[in-house]
Short mmCIF file of C-alpha atoms and ligand atoms in Angstrom, two decimals:
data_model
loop_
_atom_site.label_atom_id
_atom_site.label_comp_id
_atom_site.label_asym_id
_atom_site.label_seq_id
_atom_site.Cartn_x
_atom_site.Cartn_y
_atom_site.Cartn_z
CA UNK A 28 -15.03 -19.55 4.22
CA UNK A 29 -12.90 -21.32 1.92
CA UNK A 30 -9.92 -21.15 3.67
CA UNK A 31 -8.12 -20.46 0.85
CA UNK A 32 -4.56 -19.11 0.90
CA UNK A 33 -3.91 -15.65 -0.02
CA UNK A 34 -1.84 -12.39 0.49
CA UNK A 35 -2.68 -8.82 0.85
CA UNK A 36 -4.30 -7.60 -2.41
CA UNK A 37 -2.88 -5.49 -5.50
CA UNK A 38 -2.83 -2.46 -5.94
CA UNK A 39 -1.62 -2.52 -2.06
CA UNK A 40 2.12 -1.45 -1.36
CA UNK A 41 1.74 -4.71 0.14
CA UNK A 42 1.10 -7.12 -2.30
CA UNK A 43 3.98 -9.56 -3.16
CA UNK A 44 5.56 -8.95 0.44
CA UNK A 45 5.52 -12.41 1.81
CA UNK A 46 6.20 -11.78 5.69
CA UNK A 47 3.45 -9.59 6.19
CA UNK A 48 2.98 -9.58 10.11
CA UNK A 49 0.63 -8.16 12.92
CA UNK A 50 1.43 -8.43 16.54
CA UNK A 51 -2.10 -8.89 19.21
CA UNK A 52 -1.75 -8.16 22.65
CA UNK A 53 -4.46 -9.87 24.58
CA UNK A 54 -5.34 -8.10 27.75
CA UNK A 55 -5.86 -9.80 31.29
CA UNK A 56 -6.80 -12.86 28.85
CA UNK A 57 -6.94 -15.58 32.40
CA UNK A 58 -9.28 -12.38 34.13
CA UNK A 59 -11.33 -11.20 31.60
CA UNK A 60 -13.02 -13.69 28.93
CA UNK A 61 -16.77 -14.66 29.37
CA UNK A 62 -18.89 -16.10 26.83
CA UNK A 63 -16.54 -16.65 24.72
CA UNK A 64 -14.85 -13.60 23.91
CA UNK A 65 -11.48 -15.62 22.71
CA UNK A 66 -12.86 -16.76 19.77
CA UNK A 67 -12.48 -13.11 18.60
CA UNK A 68 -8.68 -14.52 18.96
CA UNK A 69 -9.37 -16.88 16.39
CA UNK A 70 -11.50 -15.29 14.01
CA UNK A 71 -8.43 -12.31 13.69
CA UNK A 72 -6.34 -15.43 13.20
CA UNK A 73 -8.59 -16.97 10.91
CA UNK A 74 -8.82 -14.14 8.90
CA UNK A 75 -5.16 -13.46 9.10
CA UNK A 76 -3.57 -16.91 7.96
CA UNK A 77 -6.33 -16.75 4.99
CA UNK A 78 -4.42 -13.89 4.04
CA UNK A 79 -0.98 -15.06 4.36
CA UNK A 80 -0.70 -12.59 7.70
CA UNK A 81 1.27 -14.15 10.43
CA UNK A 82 -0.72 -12.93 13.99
CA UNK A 83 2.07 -12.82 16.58
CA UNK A 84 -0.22 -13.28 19.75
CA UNK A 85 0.94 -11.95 23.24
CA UNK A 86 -1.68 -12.66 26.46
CA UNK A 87 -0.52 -10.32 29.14
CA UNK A 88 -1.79 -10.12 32.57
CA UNK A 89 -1.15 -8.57 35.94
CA UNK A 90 2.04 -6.82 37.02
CA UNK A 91 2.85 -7.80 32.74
CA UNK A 92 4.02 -4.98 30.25
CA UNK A 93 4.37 -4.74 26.80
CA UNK A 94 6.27 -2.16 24.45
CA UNK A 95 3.09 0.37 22.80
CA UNK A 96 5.20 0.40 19.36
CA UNK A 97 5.35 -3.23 18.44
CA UNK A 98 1.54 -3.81 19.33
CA UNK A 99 -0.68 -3.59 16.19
CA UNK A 100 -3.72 -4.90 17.67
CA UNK A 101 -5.28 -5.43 21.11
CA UNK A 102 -8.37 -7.43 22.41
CA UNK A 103 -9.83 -7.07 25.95
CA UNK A 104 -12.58 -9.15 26.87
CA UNK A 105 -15.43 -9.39 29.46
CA UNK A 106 -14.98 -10.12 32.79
CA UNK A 107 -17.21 -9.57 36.10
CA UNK A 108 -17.01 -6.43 38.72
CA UNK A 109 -14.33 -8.09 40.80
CA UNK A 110 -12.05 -9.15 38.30
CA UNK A 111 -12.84 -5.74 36.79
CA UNK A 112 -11.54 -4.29 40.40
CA UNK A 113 -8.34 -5.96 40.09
CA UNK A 114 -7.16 -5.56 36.54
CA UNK A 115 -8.27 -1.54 37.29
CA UNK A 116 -5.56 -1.47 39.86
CA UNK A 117 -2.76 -2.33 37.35
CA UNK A 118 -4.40 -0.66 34.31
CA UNK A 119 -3.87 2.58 36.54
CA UNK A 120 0.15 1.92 36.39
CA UNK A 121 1.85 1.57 33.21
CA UNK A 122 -0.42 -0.95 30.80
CA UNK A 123 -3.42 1.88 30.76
CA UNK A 124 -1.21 4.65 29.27
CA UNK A 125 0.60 2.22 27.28
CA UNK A 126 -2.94 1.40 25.43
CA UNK A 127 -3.63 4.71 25.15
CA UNK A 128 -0.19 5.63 23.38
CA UNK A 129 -0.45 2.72 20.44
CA UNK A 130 -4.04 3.97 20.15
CA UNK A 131 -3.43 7.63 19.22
CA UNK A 132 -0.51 5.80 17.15
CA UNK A 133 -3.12 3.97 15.26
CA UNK A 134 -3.06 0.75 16.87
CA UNK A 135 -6.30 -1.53 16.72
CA UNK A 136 -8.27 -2.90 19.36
CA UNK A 137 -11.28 -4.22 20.34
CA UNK A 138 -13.15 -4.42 23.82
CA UNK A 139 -16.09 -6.00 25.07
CA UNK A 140 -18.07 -5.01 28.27
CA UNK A 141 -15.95 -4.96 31.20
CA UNK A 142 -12.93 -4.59 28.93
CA UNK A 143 -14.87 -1.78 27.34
CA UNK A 144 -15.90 -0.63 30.88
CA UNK A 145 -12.63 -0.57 32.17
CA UNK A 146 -11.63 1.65 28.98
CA UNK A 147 -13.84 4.49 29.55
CA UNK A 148 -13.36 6.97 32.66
CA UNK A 149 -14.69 4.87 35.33
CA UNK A 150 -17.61 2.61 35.78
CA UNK A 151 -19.72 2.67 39.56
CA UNK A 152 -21.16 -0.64 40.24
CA UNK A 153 -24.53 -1.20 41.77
CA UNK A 154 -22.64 -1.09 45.32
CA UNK A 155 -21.71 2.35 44.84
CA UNK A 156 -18.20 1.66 44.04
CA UNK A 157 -15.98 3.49 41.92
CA UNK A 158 -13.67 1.24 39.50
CA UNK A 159 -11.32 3.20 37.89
CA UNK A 160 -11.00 3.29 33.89
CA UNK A 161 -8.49 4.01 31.76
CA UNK A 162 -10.21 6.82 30.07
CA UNK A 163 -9.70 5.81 26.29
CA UNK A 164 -13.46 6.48 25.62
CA UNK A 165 -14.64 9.33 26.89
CA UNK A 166 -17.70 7.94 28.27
CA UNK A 167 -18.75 6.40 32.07
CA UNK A 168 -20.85 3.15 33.66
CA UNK A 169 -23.22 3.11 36.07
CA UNK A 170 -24.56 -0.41 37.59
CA UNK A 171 -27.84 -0.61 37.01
CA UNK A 172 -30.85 -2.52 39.29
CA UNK A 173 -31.28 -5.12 36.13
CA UNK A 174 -29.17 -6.98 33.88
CA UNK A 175 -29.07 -6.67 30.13
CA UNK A 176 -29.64 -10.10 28.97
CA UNK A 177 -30.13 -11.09 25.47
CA UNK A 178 -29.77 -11.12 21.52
CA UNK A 179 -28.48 -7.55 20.10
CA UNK A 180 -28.54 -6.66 16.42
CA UNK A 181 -27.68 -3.55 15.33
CA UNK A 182 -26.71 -1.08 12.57
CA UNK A 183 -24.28 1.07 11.44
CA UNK A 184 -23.81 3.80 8.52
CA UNK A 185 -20.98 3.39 7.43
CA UNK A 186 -21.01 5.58 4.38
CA UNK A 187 -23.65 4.62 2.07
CA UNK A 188 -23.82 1.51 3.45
CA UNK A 189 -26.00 -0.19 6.42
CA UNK A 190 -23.35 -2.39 7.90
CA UNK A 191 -25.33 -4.72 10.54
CA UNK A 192 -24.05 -6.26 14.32
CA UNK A 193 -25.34 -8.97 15.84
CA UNK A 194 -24.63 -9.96 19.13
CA UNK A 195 -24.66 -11.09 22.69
CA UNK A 196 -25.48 -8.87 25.88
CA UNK A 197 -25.60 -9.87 29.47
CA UNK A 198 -24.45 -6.95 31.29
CA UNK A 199 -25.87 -4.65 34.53
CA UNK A 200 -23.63 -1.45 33.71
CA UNK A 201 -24.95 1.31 31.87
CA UNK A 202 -22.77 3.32 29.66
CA UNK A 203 -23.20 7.00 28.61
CA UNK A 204 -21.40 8.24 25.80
CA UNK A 205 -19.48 12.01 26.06
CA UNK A 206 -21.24 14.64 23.67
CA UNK A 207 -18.57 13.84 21.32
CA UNK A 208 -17.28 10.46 21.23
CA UNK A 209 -19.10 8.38 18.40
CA UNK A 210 -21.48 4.78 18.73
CA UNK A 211 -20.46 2.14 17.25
CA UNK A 212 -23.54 1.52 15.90
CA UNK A 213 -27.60 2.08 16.66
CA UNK A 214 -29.70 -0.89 18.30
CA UNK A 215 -32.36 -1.96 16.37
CA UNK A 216 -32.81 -5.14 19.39
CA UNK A 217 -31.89 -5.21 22.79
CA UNK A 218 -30.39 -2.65 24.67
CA UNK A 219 -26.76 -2.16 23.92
CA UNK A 220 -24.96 0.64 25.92
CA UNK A 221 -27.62 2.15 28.45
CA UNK A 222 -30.99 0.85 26.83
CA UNK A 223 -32.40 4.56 26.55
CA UNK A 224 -30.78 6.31 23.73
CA UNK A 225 -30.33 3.54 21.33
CA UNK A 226 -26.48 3.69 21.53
CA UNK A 227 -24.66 0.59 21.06
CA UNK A 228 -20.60 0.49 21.91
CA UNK A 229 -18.29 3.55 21.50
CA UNK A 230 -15.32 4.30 18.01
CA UNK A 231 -12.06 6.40 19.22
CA UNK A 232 -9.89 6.16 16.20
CA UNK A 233 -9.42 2.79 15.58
CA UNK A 234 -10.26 1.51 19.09
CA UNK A 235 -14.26 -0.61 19.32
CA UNK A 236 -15.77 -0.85 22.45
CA UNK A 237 -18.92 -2.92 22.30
CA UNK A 238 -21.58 -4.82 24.15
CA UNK A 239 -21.60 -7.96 21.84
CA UNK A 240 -20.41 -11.49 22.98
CA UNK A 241 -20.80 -13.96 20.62
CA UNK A 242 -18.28 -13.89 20.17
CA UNK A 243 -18.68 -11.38 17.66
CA UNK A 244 -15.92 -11.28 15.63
CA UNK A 245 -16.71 -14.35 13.82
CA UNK A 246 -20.27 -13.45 13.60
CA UNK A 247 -19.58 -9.66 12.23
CA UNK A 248 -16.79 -11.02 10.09
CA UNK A 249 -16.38 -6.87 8.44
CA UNK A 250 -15.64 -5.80 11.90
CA UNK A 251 -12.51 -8.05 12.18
CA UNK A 252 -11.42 -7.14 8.61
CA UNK A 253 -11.69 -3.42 10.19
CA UNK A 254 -9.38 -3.90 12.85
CA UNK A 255 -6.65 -6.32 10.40
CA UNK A 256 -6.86 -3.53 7.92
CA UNK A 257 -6.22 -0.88 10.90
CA UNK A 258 -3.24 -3.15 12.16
CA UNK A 259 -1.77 -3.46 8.67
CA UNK A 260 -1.84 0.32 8.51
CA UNK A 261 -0.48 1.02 11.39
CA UNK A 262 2.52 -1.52 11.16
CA UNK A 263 3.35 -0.54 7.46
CA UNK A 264 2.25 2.98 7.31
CA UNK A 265 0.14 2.62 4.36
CA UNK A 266 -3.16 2.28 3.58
CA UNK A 267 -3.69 -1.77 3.27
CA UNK A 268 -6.43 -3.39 0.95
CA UNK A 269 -7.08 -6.54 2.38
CA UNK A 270 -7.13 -9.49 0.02
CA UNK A 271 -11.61 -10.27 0.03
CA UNK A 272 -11.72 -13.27 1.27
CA UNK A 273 -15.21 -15.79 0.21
CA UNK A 274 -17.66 -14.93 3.23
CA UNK A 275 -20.85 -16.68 2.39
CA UNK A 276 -21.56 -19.11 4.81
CA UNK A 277 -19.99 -16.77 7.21
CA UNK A 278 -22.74 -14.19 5.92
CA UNK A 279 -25.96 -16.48 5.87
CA UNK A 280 -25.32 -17.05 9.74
CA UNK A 281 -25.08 -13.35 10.18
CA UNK A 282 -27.86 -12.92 8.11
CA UNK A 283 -30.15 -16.12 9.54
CA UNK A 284 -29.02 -14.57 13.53
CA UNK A 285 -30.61 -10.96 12.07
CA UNK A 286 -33.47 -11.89 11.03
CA UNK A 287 -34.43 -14.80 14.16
CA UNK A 288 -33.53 -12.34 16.35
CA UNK A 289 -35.58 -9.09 14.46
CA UNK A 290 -38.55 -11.68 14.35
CA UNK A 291 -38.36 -12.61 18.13
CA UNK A 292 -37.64 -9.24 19.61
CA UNK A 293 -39.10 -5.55 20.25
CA UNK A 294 -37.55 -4.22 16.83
CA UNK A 295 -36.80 -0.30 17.21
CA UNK A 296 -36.97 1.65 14.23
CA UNK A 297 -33.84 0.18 11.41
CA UNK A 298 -31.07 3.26 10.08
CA UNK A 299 -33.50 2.71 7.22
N1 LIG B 18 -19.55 -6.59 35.21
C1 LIG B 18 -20.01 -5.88 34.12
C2 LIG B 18 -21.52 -5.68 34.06
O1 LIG B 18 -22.29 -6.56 34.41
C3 LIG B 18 -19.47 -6.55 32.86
C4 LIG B 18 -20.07 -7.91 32.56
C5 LIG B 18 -19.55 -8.51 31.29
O2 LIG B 18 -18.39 -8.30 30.92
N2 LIG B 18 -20.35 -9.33 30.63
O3 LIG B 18 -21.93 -4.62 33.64
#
């Protein structure tokens, strides 16, 4: 990327504003960050400042609260079953149905395997214990006998258009989506949410769960612009068009990580 500076584009009701701002609440972000799951941080900061977007960042953690109006954006990373355990205990008070309120406002957010666990209704670990979820995504984990460990790519329709995830996994829960809550996209390698119906991560409005380290943000640069673009919209109550920003080398290492990782693994059938 360039790095060039620039501001929201015309014809957006935002264009020519020059404080443009977007507030990020990172969850449980001294708990819950493996592999590298910050740098989603700063690829939405990147991304931001490119634009001329000033990213207020606030990391919150146990026994912390935040105010569901002023948060645009969240991200809540990975972490392992007993952190999970003890960030479940305070989700359950005020910080779950805080998330839950600035999502059904619009807010942003993206979470990534515990995180994401810890989102849906509850996720039972291998020892037969019950963690507690918030219940965003209507969907629940089981601990499976094996871990998940490896390269992930796969697609979404989004549209007309074949938008493509690569990823990270290393994970021994199993998810299972409710009969109406949507994937965020199909695997075409690895095993993304359960590793038998092809489902990879869960989309509630403008809330992402997902299996992908990475960290994937920067790897999946269109999935960051989706959650700016959902911030801007919820902050200014329009409909933002985000200034295109010059993604090419950010695009041949998506596209080089496809295509290694299509050539060394079991490749299930593509969207197309
Ligand atoms: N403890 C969870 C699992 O193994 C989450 C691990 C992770 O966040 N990578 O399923």
């Amino acid at each position: 990327m360039s790095g060039e500076v620039c501001s929201v584009a015309d014809p957006s009701p935002l264009s020519g504003k020059t404080d443009v701002r977007l507030s990020l609440v990172h969850l449980y972000a001294d708990l819950m960050n493996l592999y590298g799951d910050r740098g989603n941080i700063t690829a939405l900061r990147r991304r931001c400042e490119w634009r001329g977007i000033d990213l207020e960042l606030q990391e919150i953690s146990l026994g912390e609260r935040f105010t569901p109006r002023e948060c645009d954006l969240f991200f809540f990373g990975g972490g392992q079953d007993r952190e999970q355990v003890t960030v479940s205990r305070d989700l359950a008070g005020a910080n779950g149905e805080a998330i839950i309120e600035a999502v059904s406002e619009g807010a942003g957010l993206l979470s990534v395997c515990g995180g994401y666990q810890l989102l849906c209704r509850y996720f039972r670990t291998s020892e037969g214990e019950d963690i507690p979820g918030v219940g965003l995504f209507d969907a629940y984990t089981v601990g499976g006998p094996t871990r998940f460990v490896g390269n992930v790519v796969a697609e979404r329709l989004d549209g007309d258009e074949v938008r493509t995830l690569v990823g990270f996994e290393n994970h021994s829960g199993r998810t299972h989506l409710g009969p109406g809550l949507q994937a965020l996209g199909r695997v075409v390698v690895g095993h993304g949410n359960n590793g038998e119906d092809s489902s990879e991560g869960a989309v509630h409005r403008n809330a992402i769960g997902t299996y992908l380290h990475g960290p994937v943000l920067p790897k999946n640069p269109w999935l960051a612009d989706r959650l700016i673009h959902a911030g801007l919209t919820r902050r200014y109550g329009t409909d933002a068009i985000l200034e295109t920003l010059d993604d090419s080398s950010e695009q041949r290492a998506h596209e080089s990580v496809a295509r290694t990782v299509r050539r060394a693994g079991n490749v299930r059938t593509s969207i197309r």
